[in-house]
Coordinates of N, CA, C and O in Angstrom, one line a residue:
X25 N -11.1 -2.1 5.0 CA -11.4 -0.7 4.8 C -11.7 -0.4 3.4 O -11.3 -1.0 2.4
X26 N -12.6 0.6 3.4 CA -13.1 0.8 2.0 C -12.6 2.4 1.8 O -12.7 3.3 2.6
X27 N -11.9 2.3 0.4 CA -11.7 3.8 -0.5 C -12.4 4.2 -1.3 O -13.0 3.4 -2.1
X28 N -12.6 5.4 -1.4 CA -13.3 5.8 -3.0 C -13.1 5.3 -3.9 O -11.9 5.3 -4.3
X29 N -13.8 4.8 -4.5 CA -13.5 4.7 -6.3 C -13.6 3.5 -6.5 O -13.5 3.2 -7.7
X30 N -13.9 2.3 -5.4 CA -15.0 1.4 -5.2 C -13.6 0.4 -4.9 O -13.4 -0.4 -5.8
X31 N -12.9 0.4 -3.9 CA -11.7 -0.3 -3.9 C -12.2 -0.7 -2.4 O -12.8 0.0 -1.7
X32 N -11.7 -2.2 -2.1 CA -11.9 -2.2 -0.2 C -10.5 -3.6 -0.6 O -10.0 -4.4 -1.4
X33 N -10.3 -3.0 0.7 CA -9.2 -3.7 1.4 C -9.6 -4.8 2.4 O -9.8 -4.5 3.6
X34 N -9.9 -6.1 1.9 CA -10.6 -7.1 2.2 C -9.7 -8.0 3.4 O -10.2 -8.5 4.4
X35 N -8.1 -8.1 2.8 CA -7.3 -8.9 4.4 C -5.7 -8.3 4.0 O -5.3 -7.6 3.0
X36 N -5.0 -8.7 5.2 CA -3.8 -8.0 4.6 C -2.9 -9.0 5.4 O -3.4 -9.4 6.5
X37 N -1.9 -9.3 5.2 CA -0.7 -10.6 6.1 C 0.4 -9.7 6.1 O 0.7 -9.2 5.0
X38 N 1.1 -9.4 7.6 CA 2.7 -8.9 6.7 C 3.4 -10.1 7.2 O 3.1 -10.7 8.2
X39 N 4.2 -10.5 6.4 CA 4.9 -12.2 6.7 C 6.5 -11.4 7.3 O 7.3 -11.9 8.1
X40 N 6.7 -10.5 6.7 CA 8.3 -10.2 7.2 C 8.3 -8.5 7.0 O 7.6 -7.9 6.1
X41 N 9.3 -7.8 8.2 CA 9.7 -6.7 7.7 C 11.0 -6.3 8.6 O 10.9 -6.1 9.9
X42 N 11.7 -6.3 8.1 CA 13.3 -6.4 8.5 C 14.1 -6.2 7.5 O 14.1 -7.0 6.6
X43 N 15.3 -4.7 7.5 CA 16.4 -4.9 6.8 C 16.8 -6.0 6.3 O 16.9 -5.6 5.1
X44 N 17.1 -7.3 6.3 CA 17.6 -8.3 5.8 C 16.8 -9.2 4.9 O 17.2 -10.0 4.2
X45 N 15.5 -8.8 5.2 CA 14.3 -9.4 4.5 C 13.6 -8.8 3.7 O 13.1 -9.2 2.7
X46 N 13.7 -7.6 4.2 CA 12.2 -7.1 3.4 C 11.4 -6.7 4.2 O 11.5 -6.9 5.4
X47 N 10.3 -6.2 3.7 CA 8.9 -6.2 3.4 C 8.5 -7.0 2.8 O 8.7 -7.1 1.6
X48 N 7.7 -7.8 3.5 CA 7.0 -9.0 2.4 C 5.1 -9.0 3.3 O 4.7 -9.5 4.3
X49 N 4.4 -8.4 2.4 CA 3.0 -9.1 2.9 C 2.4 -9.2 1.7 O 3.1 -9.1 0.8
X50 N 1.1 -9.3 1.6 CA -0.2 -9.9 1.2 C -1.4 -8.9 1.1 O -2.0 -8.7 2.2
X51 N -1.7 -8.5 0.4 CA -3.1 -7.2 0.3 C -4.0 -8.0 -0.7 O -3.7 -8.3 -1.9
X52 N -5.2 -8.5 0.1 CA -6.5 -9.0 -0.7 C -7.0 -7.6 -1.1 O -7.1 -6.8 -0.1
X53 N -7.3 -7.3 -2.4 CA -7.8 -5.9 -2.7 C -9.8 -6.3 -3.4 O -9.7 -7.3 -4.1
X54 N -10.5 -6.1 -3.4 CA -11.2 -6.4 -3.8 C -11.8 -4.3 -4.5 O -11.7 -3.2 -4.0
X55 N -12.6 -5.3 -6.1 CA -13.0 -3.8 -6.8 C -14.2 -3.6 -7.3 O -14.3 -4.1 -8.4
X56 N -15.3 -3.0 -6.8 CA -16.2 -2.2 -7.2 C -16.3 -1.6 -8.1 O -17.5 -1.3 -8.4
X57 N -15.5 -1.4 -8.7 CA -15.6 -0.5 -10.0 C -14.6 -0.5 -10.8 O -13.7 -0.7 -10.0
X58 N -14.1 -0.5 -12.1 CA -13.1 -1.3 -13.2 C -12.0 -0.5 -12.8 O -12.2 0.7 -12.6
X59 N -10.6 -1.1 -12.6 CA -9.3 -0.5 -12.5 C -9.3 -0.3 -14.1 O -9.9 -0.8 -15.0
X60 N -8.0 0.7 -14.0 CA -7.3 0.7 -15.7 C -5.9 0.8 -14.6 O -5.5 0.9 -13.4
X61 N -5.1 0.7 -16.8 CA -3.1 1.0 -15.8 C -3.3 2.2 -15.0 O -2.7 1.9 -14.0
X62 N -3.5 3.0 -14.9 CA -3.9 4.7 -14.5 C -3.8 4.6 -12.9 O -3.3 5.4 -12.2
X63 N -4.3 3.4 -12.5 CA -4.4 3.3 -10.9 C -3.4 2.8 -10.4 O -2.9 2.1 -11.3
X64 N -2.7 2.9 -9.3 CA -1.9 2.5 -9.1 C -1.5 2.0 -7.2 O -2.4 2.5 -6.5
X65 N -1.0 1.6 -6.7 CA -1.7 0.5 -5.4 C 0.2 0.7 -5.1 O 1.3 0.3 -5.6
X66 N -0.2 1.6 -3.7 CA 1.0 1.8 -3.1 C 1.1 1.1 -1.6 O 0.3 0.8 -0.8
X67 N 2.5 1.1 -1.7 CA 2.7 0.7 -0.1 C 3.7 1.6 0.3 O 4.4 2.0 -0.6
X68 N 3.8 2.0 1.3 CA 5.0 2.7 1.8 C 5.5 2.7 3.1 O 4.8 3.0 4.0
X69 N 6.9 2.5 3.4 CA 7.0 2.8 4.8 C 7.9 4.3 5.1 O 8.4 5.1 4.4
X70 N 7.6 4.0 6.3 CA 7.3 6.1 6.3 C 8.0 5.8 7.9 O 7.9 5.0 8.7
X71 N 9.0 7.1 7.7 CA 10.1 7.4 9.3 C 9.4 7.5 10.1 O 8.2 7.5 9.9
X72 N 10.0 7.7 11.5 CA 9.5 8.5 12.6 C 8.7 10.2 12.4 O 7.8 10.8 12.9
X73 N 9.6 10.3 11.5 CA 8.5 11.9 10.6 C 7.9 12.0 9.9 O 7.5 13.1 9.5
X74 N 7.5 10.4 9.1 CA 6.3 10.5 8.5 C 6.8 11.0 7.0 O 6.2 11.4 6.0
X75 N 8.3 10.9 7.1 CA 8.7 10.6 5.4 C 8.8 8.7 4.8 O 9.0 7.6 5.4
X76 N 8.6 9.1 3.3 CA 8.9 7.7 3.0 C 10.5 7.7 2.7 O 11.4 8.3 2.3
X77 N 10.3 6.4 3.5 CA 11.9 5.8 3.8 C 12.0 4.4 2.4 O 13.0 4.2 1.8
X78 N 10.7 3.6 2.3 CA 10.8 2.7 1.3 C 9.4 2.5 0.7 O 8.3 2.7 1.3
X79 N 9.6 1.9 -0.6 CA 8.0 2.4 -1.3 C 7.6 1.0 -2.3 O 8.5 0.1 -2.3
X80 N 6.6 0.9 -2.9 CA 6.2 0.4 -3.8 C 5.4 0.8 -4.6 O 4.3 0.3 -4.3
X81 N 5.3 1.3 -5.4 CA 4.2 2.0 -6.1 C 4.0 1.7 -7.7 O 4.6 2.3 -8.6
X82 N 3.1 0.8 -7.8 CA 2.9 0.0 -8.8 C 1.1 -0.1 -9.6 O 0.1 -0.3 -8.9
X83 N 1.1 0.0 -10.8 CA -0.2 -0.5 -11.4 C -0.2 -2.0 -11.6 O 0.8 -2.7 -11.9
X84 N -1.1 -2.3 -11.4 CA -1.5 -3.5 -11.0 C -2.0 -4.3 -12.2 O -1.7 -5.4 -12.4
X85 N -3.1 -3.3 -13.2 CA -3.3 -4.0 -14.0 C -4.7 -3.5 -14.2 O -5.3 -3.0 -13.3
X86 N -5.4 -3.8 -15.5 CA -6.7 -3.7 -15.8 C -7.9 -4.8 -14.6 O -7.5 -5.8 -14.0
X87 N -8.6 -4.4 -14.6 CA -9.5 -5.4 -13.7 C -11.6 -4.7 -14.0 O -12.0 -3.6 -14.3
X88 N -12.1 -5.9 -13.9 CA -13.2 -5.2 -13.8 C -13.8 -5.4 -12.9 O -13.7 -6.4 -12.2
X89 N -14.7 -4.3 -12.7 CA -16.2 -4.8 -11.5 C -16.5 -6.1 -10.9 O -17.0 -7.0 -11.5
X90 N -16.1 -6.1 -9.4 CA -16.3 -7.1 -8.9 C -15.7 -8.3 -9.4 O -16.3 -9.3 -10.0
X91 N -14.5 -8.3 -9.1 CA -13.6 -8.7 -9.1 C -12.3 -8.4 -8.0 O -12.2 -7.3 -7.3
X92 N -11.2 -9.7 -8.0 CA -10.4 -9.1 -6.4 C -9.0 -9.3 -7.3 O -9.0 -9.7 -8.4
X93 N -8.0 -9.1 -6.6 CA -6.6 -9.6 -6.7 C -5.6 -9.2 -5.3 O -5.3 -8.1 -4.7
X94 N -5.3 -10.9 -5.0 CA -4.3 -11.3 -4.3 C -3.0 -10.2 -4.4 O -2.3 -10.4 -5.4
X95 N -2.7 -9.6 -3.9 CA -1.3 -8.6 -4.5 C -0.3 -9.1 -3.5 O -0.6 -8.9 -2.3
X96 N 1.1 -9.8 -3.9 CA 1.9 -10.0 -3.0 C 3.4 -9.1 -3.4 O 4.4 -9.1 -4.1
X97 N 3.0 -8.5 -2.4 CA 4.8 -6.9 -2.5 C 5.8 -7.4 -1.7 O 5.7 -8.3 -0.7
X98 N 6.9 -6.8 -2.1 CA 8.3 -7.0 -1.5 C 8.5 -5.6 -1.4 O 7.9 -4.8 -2.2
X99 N 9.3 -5.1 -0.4 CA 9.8 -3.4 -0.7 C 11.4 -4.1 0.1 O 11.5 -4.7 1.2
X100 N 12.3 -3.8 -0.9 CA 13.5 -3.8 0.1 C 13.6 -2.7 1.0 O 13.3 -1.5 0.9
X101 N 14.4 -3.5 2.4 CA 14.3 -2.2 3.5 C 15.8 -2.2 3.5 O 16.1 -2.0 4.7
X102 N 16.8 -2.4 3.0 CA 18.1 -2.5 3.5 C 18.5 -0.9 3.5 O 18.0 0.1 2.9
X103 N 19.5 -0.9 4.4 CA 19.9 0.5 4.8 C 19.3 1.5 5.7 O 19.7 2.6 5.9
X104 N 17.9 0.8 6.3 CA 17.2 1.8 7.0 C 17.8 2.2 8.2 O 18.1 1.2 8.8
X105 N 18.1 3.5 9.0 CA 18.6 3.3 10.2 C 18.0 3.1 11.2 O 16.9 3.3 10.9
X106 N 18.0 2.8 12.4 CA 17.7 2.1 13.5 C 16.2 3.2 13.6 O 16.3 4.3 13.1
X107 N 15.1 2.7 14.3 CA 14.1 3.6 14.4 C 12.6 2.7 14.4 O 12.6 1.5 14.2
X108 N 11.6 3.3 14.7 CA 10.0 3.1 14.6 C 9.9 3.4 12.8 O 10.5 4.3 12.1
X109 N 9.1 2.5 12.5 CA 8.4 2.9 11.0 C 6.8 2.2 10.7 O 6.4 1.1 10.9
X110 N 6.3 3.3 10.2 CA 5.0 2.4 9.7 C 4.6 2.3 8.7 O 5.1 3.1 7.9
X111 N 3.6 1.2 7.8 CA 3.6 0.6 6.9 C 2.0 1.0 6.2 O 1.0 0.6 6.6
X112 N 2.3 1.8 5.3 CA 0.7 2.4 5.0 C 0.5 1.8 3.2 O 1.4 1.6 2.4
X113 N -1.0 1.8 3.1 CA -0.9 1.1 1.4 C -2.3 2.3 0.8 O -2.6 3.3 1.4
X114 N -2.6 1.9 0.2 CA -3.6 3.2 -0.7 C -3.4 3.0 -2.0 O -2.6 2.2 -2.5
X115 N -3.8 3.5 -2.5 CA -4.4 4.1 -4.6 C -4.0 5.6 -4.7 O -3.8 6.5 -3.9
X116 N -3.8 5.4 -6.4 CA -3.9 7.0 -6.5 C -4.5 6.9 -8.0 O -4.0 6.0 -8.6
X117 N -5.3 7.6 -8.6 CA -4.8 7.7 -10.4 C -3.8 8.5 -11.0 O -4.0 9.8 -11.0
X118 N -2.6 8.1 -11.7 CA -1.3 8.1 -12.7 C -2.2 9.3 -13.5 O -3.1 9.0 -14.3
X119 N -1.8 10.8 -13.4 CA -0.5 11.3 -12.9 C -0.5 12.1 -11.5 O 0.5 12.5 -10.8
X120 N -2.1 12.2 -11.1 CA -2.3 12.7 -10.2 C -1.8 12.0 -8.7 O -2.4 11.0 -8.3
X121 N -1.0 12.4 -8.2 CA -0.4 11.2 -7.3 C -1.3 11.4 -5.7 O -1.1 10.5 -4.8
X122 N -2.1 12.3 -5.5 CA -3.5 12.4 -4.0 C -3.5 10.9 -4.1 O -3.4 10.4 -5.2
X123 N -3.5 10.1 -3.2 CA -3.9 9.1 -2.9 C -6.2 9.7 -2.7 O -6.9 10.7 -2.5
X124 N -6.4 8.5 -2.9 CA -8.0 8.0 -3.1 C -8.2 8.2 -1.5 O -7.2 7.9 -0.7
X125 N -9.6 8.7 -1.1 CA -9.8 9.3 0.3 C -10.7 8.0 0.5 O -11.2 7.3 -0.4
X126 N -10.6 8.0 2.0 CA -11.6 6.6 2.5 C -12.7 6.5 2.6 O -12.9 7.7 2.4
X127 N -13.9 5.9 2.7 CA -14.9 6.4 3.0 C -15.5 6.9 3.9 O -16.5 7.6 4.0
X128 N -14.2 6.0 5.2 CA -14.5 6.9 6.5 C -14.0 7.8 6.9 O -13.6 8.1 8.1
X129 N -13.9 8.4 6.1 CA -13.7 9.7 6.4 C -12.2 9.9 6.5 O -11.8 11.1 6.3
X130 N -11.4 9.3 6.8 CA -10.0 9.1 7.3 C -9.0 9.3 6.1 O -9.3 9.2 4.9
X131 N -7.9 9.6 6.5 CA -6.9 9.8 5.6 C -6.9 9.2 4.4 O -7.8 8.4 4.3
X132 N -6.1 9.4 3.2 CA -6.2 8.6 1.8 C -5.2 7.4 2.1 O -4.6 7.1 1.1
X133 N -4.7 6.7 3.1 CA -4.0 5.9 3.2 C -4.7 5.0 4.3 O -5.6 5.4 5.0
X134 N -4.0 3.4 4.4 CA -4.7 2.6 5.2 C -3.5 2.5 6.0 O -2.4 2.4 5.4
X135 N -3.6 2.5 7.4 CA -2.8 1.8 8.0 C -2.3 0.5 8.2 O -3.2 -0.3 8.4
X136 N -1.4 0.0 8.1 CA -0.9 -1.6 8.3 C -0.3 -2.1 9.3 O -0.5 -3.3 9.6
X137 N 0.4 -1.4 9.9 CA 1.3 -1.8 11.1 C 2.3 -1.3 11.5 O 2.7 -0.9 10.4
X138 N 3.2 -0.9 12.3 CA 4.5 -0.5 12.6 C 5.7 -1.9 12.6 O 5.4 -3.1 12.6
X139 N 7.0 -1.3 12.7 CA 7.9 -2.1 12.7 C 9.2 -1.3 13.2 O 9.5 -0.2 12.9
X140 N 10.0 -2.3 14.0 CA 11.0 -1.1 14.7 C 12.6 -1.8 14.1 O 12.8 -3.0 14.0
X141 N 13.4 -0.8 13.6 CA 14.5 -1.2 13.4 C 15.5 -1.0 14.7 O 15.4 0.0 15.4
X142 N 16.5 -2.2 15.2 CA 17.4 -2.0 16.2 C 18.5 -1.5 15.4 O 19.6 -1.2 15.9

């Protein structure tokens, strides 16, 4: 999936997501256009109501044009209570927190997956 501001989300792995584990996946990011610290490359998992329940929200780092980075996140999930949750990632620029809109038209976030706590 591709975002504005010349970012595409090239592959993504989730290896684990369970209270006891984590959140652990893999976001190949590839960039069209130069990051600065200003950007910043979230993940979040979000309740059944579509609050965030656990987050990551991190700059990544300078980068230029055409150019990718491997990004491997952890979000601890301990304490979540039992439930459906989904796992969405996105950009924003630092201080303005809008996440970056897609090119398809679709929300400023990417979907990733669901995951259910017993």
């Amino acid at each position: 999936l591709v975002l504005t501001n010349g970012i595409t989300l090239a592959a993504v792995h989730v290896a684990t997501a369970s209270p006891e584990d984590g959140l652990k996946l893999w976001l190949w990011w590839l960039f069209g256009q130069p990051r600065t610290l200003d950007d910043v490359r979230f993940v979040h998992v979000l309740d059944e109501n579509g609050r965030v329940a656990a987050q990551s929200d991190v700059p990544l780092g300078e980068f230029a044009a055409g150019t990718g980075w491997l990004d491997e996140v952890t979000v601890a999930l301990d304490g979540l209570p039992p439930g459906e949750y989904r796992i969405s990632a996105g950009w924003y620029r630092y201080p303005d927190t809008t996440p970056f809109a897609r090119e398809d038209g679709g929300e400023g976030w990417i979907d990733l997956g669901k995951f259910t706590v017993d």
